[in-house]
Short mmCIF file of C-alpha atoms in Angstrom, two decimals:
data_model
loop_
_atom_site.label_atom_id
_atom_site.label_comp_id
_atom_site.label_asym_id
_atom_site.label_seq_id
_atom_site.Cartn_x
_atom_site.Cartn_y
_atom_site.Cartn_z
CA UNK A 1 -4.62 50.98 21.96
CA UNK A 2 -2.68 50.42 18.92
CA UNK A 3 -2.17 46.89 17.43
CA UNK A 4 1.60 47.28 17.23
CA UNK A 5 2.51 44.34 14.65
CA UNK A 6 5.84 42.74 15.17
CA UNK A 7 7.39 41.40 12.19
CA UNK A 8 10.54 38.93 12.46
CA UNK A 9 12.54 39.55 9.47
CA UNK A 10 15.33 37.10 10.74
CA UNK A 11 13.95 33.50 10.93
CA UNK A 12 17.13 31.63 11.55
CA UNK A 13 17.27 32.61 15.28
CA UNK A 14 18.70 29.98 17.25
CA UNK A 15 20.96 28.25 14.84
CA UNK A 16 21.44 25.42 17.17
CA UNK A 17 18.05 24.36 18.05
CA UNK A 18 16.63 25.01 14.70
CA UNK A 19 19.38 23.35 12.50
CA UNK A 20 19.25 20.59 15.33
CA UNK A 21 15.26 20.32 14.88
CA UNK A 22 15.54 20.52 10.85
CA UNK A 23 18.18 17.82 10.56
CA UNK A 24 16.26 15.38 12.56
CA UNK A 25 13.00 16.24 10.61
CA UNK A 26 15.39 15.76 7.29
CA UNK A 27 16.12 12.45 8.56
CA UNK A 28 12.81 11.31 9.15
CA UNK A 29 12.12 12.19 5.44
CA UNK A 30 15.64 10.29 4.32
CA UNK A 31 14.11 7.65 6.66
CA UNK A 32 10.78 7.23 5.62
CA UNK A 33 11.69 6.91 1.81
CA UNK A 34 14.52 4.66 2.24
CA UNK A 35 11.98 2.60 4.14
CA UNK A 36 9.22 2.64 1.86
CA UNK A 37 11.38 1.65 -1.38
CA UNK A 38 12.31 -0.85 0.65
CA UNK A 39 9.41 -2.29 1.68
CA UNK A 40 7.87 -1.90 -1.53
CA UNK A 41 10.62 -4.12 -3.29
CA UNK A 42 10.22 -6.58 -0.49
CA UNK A 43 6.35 -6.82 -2.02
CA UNK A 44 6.85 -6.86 -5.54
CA UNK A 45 9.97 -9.47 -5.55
CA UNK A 46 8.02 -12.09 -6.45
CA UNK A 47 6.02 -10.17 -8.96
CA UNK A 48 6.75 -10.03 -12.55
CA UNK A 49 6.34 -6.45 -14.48
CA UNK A 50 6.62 -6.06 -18.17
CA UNK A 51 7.08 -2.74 -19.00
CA UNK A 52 6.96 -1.44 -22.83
CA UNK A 53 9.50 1.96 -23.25
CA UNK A 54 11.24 3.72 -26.43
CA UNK A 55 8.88 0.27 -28.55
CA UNK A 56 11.28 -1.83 -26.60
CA UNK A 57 9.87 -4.50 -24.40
CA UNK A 58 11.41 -5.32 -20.55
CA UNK A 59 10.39 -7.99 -18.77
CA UNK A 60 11.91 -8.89 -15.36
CA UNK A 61 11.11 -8.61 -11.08
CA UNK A 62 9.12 -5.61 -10.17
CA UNK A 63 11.98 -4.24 -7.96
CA UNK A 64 14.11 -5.47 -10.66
CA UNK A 65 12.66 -3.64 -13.60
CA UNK A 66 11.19 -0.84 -11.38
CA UNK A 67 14.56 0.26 -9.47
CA UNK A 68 15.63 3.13 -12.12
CA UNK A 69 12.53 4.86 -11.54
CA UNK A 70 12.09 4.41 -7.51
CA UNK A 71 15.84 5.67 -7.49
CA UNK A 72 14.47 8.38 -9.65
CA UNK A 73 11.64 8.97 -7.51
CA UNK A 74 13.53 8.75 -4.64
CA UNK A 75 16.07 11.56 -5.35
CA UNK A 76 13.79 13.65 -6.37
CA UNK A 77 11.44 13.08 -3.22
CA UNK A 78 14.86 13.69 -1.36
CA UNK A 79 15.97 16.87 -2.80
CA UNK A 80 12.37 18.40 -3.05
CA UNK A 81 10.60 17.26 0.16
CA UNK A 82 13.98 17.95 1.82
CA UNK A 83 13.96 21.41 1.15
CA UNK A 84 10.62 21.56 1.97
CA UNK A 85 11.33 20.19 5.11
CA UNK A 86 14.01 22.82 5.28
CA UNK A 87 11.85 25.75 4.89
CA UNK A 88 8.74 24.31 6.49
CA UNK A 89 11.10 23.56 9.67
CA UNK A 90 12.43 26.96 9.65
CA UNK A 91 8.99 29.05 9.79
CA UNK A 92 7.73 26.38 12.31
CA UNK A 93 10.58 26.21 14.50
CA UNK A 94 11.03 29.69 14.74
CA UNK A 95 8.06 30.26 16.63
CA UNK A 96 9.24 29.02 20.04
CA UNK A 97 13.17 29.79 18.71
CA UNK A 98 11.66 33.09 18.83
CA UNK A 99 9.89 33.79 22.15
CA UNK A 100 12.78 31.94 23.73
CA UNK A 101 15.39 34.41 22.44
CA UNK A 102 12.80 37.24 23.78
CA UNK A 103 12.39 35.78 27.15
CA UNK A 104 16.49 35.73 27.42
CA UNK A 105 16.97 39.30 26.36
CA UNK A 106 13.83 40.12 28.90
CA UNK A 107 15.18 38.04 31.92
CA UNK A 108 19.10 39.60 31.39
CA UNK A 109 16.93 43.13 31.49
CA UNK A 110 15.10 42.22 34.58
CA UNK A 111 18.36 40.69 36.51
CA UNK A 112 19.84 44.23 35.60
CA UNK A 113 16.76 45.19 38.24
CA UNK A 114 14.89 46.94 34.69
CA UNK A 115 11.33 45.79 35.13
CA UNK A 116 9.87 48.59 32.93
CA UNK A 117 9.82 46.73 29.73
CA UNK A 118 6.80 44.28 28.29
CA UNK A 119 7.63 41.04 26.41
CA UNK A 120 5.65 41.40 23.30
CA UNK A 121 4.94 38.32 20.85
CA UNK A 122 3.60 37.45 17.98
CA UNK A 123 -0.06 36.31 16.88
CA UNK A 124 0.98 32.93 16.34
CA UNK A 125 4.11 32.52 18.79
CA UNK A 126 4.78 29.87 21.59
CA UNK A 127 5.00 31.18 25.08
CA UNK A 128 2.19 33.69 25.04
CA UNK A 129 1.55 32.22 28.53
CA UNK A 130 5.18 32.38 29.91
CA UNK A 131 5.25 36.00 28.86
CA UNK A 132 2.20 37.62 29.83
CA UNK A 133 2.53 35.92 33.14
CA UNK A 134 6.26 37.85 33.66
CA UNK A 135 4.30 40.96 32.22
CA UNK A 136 2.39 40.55 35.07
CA UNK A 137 5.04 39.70 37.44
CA UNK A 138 6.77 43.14 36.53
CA UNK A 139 3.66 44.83 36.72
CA UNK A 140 2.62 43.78 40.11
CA UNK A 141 6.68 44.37 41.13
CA UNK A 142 6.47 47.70 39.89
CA UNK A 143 3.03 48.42 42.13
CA UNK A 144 4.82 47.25 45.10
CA UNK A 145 7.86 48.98 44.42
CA UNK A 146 5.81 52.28 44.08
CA UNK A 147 3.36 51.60 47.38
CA UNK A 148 6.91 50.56 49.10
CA UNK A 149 7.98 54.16 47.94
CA UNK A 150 5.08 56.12 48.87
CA UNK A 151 4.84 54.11 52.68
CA UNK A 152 8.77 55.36 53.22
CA UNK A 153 7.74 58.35 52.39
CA UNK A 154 5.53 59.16 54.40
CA UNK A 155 6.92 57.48 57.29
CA UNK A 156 9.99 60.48 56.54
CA UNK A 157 7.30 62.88 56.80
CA UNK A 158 5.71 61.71 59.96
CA UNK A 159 9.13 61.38 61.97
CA UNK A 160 9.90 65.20 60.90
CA UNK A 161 6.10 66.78 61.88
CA UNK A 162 7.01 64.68 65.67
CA UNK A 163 6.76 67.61 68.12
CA UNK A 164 10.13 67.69 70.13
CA UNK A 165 11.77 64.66 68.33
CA UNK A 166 14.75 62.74 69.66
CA UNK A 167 17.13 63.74 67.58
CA UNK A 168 18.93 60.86 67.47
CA UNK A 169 15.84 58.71 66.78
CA UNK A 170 14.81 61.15 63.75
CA UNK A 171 18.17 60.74 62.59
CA UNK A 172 18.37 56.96 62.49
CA UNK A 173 14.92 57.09 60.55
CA UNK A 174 16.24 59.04 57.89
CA UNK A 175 18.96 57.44 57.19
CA UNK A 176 16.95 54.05 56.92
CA UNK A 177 14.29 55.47 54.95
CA UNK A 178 17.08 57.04 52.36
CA UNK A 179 18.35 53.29 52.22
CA UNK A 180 15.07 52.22 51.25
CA UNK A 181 14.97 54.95 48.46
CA UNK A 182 18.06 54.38 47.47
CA UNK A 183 17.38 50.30 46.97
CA UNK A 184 13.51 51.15 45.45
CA UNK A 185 15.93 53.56 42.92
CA UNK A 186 18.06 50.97 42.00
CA UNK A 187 15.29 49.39 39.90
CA UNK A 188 14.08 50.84 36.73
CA UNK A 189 10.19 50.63 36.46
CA UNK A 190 6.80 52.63 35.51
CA UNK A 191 6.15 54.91 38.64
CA UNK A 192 2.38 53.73 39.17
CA UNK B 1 25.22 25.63 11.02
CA UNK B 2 26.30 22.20 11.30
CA UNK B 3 23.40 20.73 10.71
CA UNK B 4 22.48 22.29 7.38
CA UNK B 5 25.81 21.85 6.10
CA UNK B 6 25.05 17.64 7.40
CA UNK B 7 21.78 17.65 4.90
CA UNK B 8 23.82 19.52 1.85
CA UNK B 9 26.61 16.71 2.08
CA UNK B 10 23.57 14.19 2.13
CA UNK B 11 22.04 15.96 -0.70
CA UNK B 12 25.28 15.80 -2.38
CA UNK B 13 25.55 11.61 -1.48
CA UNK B 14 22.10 11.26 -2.61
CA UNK B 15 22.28 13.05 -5.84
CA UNK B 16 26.16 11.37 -6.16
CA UNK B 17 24.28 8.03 -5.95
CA UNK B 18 21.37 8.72 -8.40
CA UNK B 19 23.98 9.48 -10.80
CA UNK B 20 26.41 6.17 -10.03
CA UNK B 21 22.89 3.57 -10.75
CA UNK B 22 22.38 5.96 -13.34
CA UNK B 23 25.31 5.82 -15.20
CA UNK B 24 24.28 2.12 -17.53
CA UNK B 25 20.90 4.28 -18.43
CA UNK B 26 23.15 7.27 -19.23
CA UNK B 27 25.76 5.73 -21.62
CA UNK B 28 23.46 4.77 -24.71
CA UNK B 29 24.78 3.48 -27.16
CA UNK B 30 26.16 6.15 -30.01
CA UNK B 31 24.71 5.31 -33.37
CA UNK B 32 23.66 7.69 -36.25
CA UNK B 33 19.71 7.48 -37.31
CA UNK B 34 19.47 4.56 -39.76
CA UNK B 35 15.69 4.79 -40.34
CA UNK B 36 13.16 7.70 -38.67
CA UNK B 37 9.44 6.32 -38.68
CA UNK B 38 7.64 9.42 -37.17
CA UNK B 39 8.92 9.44 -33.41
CA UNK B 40 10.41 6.23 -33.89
CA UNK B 41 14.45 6.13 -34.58
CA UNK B 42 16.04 2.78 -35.46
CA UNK B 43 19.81 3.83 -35.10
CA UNK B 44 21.97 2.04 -37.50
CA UNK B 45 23.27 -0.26 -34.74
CA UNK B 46 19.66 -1.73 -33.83
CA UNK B 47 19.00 -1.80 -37.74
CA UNK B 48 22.00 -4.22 -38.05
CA UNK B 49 20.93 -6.22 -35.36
CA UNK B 50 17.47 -6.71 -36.88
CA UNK B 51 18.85 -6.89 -40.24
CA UNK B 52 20.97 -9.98 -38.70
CA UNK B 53 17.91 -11.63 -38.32
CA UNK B 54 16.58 -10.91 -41.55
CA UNK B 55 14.82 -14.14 -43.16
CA UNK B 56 17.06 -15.86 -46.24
CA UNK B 57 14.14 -15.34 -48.43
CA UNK B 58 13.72 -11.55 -48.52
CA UNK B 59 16.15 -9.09 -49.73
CA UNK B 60 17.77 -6.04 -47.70
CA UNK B 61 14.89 -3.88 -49.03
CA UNK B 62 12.08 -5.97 -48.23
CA UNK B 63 12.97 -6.44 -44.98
CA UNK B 64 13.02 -2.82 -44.12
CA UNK B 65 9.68 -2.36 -46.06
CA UNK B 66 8.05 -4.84 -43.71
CA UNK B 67 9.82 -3.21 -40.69
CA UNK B 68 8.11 0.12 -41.25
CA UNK B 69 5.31 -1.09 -42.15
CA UNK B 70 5.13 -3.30 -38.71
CA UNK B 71 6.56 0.25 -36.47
CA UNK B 72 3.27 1.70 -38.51
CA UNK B 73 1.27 -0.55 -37.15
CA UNK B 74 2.92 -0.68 -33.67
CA UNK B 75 2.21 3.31 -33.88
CA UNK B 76 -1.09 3.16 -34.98
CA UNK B 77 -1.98 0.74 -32.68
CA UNK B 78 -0.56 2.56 -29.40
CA UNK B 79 -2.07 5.76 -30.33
CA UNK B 80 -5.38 4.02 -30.28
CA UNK B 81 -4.44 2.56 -26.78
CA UNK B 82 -4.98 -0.79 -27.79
CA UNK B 83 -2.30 -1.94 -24.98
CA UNK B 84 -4.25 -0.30 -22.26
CA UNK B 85 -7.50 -2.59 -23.11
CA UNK B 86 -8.36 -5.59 -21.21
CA UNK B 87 -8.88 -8.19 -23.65
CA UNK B 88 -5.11 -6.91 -24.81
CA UNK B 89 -3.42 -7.54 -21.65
CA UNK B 90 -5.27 -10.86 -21.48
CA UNK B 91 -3.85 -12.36 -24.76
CA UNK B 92 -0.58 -11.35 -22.73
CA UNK B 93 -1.29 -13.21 -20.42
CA UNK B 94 -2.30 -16.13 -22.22
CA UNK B 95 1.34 -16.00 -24.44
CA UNK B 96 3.06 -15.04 -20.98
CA UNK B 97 1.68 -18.55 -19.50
CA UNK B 98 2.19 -20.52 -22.36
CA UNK B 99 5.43 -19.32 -23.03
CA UNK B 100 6.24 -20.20 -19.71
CA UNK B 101 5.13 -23.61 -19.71
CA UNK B 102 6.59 -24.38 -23.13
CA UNK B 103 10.10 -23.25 -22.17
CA UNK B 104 9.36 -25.60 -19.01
CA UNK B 105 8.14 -28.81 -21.30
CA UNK B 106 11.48 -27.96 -23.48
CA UNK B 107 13.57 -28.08 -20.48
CA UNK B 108 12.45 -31.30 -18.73
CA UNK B 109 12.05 -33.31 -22.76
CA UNK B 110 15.61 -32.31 -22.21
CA UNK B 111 16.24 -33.59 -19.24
CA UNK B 112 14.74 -37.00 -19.86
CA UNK B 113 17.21 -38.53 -21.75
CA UNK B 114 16.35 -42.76 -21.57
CA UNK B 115 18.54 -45.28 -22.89
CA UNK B 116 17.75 -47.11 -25.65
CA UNK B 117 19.28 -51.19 -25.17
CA UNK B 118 20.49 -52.95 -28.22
CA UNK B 119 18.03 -55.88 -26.71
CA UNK B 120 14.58 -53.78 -27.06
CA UNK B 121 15.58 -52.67 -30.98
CA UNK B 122 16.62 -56.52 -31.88
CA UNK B 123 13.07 -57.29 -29.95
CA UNK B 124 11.43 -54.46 -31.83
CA UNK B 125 12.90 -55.94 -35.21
CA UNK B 126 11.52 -59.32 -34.54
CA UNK B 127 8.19 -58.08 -33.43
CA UNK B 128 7.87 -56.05 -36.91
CA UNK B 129 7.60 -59.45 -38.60
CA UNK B 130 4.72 -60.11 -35.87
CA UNK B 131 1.32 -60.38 -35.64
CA UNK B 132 -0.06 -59.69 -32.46
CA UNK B 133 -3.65 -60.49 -30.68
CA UNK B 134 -3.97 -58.21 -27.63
CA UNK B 135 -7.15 -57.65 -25.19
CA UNK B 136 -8.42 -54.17 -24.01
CA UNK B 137 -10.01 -53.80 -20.96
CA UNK B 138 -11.38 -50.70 -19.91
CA UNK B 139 -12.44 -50.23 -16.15
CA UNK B 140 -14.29 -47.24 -13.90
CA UNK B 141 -11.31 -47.42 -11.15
CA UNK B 142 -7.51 -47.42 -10.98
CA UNK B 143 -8.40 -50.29 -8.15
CA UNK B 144 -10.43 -52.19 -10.43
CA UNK B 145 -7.86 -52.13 -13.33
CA UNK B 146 -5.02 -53.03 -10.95
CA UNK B 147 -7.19 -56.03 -9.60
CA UNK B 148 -8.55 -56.87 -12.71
CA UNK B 149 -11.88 -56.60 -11.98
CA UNK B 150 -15.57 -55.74 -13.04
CA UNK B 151 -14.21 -54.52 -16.51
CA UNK B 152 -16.26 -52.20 -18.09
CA UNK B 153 -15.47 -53.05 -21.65
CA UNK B 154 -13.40 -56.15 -23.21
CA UNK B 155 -12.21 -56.33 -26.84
CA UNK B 156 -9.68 -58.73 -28.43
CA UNK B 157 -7.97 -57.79 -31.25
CA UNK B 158 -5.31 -59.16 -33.75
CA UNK B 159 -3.21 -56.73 -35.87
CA UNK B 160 0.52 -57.24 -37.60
CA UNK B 161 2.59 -55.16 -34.84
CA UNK B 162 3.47 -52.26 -37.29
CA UNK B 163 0.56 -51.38 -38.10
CA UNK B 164 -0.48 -50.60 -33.98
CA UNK B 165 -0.18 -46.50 -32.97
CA UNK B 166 3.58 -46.26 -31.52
CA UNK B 167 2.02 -46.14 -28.11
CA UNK B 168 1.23 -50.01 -28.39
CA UNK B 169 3.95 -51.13 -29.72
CA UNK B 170 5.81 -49.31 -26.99
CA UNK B 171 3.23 -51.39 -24.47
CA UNK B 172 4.25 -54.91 -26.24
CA UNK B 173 7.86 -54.34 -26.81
CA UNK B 174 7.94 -55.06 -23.08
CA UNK B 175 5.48 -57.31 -22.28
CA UNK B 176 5.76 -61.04 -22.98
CA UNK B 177 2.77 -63.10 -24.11
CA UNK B 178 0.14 -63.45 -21.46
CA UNK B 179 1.40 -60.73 -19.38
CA UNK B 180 -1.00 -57.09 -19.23
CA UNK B 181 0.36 -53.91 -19.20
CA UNK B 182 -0.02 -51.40 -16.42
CA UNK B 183 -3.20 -49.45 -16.41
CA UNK B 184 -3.20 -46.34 -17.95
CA UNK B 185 -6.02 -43.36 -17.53
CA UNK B 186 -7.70 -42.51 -20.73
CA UNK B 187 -10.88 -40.84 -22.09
CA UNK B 188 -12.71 -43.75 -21.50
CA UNK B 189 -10.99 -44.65 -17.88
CA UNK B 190 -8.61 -46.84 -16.90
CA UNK B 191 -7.14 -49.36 -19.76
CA UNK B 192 -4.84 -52.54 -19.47
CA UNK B 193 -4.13 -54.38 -22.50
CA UNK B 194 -3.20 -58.15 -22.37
CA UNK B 195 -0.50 -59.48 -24.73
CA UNK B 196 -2.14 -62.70 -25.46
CA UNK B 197 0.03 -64.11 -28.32
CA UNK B 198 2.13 -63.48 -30.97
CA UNK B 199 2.04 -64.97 -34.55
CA UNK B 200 4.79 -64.86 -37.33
CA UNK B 201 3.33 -62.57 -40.35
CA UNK B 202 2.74 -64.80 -43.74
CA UNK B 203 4.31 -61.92 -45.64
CA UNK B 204 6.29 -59.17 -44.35
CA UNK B 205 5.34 -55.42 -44.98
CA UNK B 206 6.78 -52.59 -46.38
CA UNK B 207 6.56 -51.05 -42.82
CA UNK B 208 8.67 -53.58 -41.18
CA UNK B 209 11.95 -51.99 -42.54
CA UNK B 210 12.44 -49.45 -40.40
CA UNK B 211 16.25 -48.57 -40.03
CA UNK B 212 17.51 -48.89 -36.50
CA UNK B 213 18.01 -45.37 -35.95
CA UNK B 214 14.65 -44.84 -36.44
CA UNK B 215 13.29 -47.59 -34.06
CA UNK B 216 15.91 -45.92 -31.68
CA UNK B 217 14.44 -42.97 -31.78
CA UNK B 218 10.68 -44.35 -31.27
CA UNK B 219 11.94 -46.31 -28.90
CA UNK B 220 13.20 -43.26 -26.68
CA UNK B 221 10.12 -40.54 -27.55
CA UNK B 222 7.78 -43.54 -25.79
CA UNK B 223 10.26 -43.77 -23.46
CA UNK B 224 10.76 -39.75 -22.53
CA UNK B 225 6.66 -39.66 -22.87
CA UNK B 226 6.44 -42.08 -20.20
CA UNK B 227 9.02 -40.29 -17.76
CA UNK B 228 7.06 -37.09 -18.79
CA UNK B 229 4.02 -38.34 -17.24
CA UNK B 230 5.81 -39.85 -14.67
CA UNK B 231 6.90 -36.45 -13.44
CA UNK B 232 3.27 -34.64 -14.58
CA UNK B 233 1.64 -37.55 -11.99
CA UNK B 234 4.55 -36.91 -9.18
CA UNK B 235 3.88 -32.96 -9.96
CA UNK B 236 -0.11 -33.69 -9.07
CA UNK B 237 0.59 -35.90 -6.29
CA UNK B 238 2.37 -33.56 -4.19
CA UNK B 239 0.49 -30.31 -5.18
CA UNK B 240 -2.43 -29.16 -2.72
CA UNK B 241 -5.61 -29.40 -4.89
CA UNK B 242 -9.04 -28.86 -3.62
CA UNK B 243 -12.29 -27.81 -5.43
CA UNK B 244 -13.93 -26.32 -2.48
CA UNK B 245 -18.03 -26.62 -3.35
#
């Protein structure tokens, strides 16, 4: 068999979910580092820090004398770790956003009665289990489908080798067993 | 697409907010280069403000001298990370504490501010022409110096009353003769002293003509050291001090 690699080139799939998914991460970030700068100065108010800068000497509360550099700090954590976030988010996410978007495009192919097609994932997707389990589903269909064929076919061919056949009987078998063909042909699938 | 246009508009909040607190830090102060000492730059603003507090004894010129010479040493001394030892950031300490309890002395001297009665200065002026014979008594106890009893050391002794330290005079300025002063803790431990009498001097001395102002101001130093260690005792009393063993 050939390892056919599949290679998403879009990773922004489902701009709903994902954005959805990144925001709330983002905020959890924004959170966290409002938090901590808070709890830290809760701490350190009733600490002194003398701080020597440009051969001047500052004296004064922790949070006090500290707060330029945690708001520093904590725009900087914001705007990198956010956009880490971001992109970190994105490749994540789009591992289920992905297989999700598959299974739709598979399930409006199957309700169109087109059960010839395989859901193929990625190495590291979500859902591997969802979608070999409808591989198998169309698989087994398609057996069925074929045995189902082959049964009303030769039921045809048994009513016509009847020696002096009712002709009325022969033709009410026919025409069932061409409605059975004609619902087996309505579905699009490998012949097995 | 919403969402990711919700985290640029925070971006933009956060980054509009950085730059509000930032602003003070921002707007230095514009001032040409008055003196460059290696990476050092003393703009002519800051070199005005020194120069403001420039001792009346050196000239312009001196005082810079001494002020490179000190960012020299300042330099010389950082690049040898003499701030980052231990025994550096101790003597900060030590100036950091005292500093702290000085401006905390100053504050509460301050604070004390007793009244000085025409009656003790007039009583102070008579007593000058004094001789006084006192008793010390030393005792183990506060108990014991309060009940006047087993007294671990007893002297009498007679001295013209300006002659005494300013704390004794301070003592018998308000005691009359036979009465004994409240004990005080010492070295030695607790000491009373006992006014027994007072005698008129045969000749007056030099010492006896102090001007009132001056008594005055005795007068009230004795009278802020004794509210001082009023407030040092009241200070111990309600702190919580153990010596666990």
């Amino acid at each position: 068999m050939n390892a056919t690699r599949y290679r998403r080139r879009n990773y922004f799939i489902n701009k709903e979910y994902q954005g959805r998914t990144i925001f709330h991460y983002f905020l959890l970030i924004l959170a966290g580092s409002i938090l901590f700068s808070l709890v830290f100065s809760f701490f350190s108010s009733n600490t002194i820090s003398i701080v020597y800068e440009d051969y001047h000497l500052k004296l004064g509360t922790t949070p006090g004398i500290l707060m330029d550099r945690i708001f520093s700090a904590q725009w900087f954590f914001i705007v990198v770790c956010g956009m880490a976030v971001i992109l970190i988010t994105l490749f994540l996410t789009h591992r289920v956003a992905g297989p999700f978007y598959r299974f739709e495009k598979s399930l409006d192919t199957m309700l169109e009665k087109d059960i010839s097609g395989n859901i193929h994932l990625r190495k590291k997707d979500e859902g591997k289990g969802v979608a070999e389990r409808l591989n198998r589903f169309n698989t087994m269909l398609a057996t069925h489908l074929s045995a189902v064929e082959a049964a009303n076919k030769e039921i045809r061919q048994l009513a016509e080798e009847q020696n002096n056949p009712d002709p009325e009987v022969l033709e009410s078998i026919s025409e069932k067993s061409r409605r059975i063909d004609a619902l087996i042909n309505e579905f699009t699938f490998t012949r097995q | 697409m919403r969402y990711l246009y919700y985290i640029l508009g925070i971006f933009i909040l956060a980054t509009a907010v950085f730059a509000f607190i930032g602003r003070d830090r921002a707007s230095v102060e514009v001032s040409r280069p008055a003196l460059v000492i290696n990476d050092r730059i003393i703009t002519e603003a800051e070199l005005n403000k020194r120069l403001a507090d420039k001792p009346h004894d050196m000239t312009e010129e001196q005082y810079i001298d001494s002020l490179i010479m000190q960012e020299l040493l300042i330099q010389e001394a950082l690049d040898r990370d003499i701030h980052q030892e231990e025994s550096f950031r101790r003597s900060v300490e030590s100036f950091y504490e005292q500093s702290l309890v000085k401006t905390l002395l100053d504050r509460k001297y301050q604070d004390f501010s007793p009244e000085v009665r025409d009656k003790e200065v007039e009583e102070y002026k008579r007593l000058s022409g004094m001789e006084i014979q006192f008793t010390r008594r030393t005792y183990n106890t506060r108990t014991e110096a309060k009940n006047n009893k087993n007294p671990s050391g007893v002297q009498t002794k007679t001295s013209p009353f300006v002659f005494l330290s300013d704390n004794l005079r301070f003592i018998f300025l308000n005691l009359a003769p036979g009465q004994t002063s409240a004990p005080r803790q010492t070295d030695e431990g607790y000491v009373t002293y006992r006014l027994d009498q007072t005698r008129p001097l045969k000749k007056t001395t030099p010492a006896a003509d102090m001007d009132t102002q001056r008594i005055r101001n005795l007068i009230a130093d004795q009278k802020q050291e004794r509210l001082y260690d009023r407030w040092a005792a009241n200070l111990r009393q309600q702190a919580d001090i153990r010596r666990p063993r």
